[in-house]
Short mmCIF file of C-alpha atoms in Angstrom, two decimals:
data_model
loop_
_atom_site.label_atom_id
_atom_site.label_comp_id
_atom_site.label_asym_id
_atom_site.label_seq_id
_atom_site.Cartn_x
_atom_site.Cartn_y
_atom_site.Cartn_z
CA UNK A 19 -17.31 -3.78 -18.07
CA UNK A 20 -16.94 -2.37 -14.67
CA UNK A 21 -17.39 0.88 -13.26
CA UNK A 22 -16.44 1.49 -9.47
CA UNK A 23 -17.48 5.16 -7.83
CA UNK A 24 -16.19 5.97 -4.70
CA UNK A 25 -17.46 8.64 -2.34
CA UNK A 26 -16.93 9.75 1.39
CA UNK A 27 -13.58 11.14 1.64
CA UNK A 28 -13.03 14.57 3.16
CA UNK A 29 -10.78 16.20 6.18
CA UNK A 30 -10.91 15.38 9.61
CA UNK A 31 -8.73 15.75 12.52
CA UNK A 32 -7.09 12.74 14.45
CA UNK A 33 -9.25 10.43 16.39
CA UNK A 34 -11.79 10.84 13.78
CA UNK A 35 -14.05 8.59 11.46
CA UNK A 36 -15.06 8.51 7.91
CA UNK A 37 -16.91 6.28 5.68
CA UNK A 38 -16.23 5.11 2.77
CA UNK A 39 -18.80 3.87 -0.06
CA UNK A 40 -17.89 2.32 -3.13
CA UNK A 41 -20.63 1.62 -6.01
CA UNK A 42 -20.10 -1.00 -8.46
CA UNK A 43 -22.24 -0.59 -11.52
CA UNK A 44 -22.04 -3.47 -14.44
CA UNK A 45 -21.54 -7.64 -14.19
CA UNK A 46 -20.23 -8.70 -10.69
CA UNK A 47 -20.12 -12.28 -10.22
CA UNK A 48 -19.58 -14.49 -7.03
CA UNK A 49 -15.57 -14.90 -7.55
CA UNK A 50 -14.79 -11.52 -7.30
CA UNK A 51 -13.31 -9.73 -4.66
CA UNK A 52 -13.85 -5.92 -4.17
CA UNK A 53 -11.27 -4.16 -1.64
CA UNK A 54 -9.82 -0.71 -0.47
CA UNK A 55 -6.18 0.56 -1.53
CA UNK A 56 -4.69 3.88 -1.21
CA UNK A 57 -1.99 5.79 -2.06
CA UNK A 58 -0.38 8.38 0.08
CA UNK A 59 2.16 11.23 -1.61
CA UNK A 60 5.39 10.05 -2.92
CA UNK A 61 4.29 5.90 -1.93
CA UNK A 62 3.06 3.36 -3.53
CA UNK A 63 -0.57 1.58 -3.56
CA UNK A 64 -0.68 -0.21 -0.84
CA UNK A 65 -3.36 -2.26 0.24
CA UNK A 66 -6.09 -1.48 3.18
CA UNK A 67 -8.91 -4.21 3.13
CA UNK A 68 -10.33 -6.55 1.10
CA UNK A 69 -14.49 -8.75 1.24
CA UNK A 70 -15.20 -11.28 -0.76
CA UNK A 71 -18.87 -12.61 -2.36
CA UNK A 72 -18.69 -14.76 1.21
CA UNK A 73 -18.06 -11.89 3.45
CA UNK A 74 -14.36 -13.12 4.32
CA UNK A 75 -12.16 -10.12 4.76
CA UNK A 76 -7.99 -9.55 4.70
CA UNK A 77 -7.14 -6.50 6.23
CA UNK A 78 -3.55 -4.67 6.55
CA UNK A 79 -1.81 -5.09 9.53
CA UNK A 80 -1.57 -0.70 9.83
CA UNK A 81 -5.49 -0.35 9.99
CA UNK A 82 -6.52 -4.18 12.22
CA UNK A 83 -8.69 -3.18 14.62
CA UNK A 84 -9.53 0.63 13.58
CA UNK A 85 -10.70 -0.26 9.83
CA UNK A 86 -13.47 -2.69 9.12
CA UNK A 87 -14.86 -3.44 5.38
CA UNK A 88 -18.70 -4.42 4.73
CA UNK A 89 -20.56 -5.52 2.01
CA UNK A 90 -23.58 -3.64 1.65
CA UNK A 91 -27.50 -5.66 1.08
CA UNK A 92 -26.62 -5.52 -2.55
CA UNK A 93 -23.89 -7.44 -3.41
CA UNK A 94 -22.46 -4.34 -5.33
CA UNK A 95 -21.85 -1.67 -2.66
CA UNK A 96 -19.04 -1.89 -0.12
CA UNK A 97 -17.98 0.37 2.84
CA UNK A 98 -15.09 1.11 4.79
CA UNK A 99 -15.79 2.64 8.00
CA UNK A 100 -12.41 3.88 9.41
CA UNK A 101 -12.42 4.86 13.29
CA UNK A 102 -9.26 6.41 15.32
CA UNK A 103 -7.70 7.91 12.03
CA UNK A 104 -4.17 8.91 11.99
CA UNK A 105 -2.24 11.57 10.21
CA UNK A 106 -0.60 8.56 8.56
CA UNK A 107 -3.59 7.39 7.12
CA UNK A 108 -3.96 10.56 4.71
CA UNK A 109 -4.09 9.09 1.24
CA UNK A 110 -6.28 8.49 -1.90
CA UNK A 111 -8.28 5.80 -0.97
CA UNK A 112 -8.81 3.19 -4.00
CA UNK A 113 -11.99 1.10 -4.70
CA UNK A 114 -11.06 -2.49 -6.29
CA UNK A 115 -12.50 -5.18 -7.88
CA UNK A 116 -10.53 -8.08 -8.41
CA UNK A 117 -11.70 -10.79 -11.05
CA UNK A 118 -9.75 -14.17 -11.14
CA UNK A 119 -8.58 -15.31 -14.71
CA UNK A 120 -11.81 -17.55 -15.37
CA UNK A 121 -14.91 -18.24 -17.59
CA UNK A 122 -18.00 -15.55 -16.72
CA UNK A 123 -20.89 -15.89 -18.42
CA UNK A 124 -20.10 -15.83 -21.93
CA UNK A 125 -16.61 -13.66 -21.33
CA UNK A 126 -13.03 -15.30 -21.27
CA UNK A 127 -10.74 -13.48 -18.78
CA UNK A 128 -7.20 -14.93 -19.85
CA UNK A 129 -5.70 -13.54 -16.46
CA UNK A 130 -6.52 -11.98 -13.60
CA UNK A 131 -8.12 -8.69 -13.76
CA UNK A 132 -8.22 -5.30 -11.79
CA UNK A 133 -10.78 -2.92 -12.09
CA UNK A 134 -10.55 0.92 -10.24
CA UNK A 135 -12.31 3.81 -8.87
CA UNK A 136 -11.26 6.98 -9.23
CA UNK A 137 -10.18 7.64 -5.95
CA UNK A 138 -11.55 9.63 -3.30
CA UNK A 139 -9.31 12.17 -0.87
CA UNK A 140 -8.60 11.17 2.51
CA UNK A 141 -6.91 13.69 5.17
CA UNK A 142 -5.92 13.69 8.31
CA UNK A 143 -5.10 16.93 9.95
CA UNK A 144 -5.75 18.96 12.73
#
């Protein structure tokens, strides 16, 4: 199992930065891909960012060049340091780890699998 905390979130007014840390605690392996989503009032999850075990990222076209997502020295932390935020970004901001339907040590995983954080509050607000 899988356990993602996230932490970081809070107010701040536009223009303003945040970081975001996510903790991953249990069996990460090299395939999976850990990534920021959020979900703002009345929309659906969307997604922000994504790193994988190589350091590749995918990020959403709304946060390219004001987001950027980091793997920390261990492999199980990652950040999200957001610069220039907008009212629009004001969300719950998502920690993910996505596991590819595969063999993992001695575990079968049928299908791909998503594991979640809790969420952490993010708003943007003079």
């Amino acid at each position: 199992q899988v356990q993602l905390v996230e932490s970081g979130g809070g107010l701040v007014q536009p223009g303003g930065s945040l970081r975001l840390s996510c903790a991953a605690s249990g069996s990460i392996f090299s395939r999976d891909v850990m990534g920021w989503y959020r979900q703002a009032p009345g929309k659906e999850r969307e997604l922000v960012a994504t790193i994988d075990s190589g350091g590749n990222t995918n990020d959403a076209d709304t946060v390219k060049g004001r987001f950027a997502i980091s793997r920390g020295t261990a492999a199980n932390t990652v950040y999200l340091q957001m610069n220039s935020l907008k009212p629009e970004d004001t969300a719950i901001y998502y920690c993910n780890l996505h596991r590819p339907r595969g063999i993992y040590s001695d575990q079968v995983y049928p299908r791909n699998y998503e594991y979640w954080g809790q969420g952490t509050q993010v708003t943007v607000s003079s």
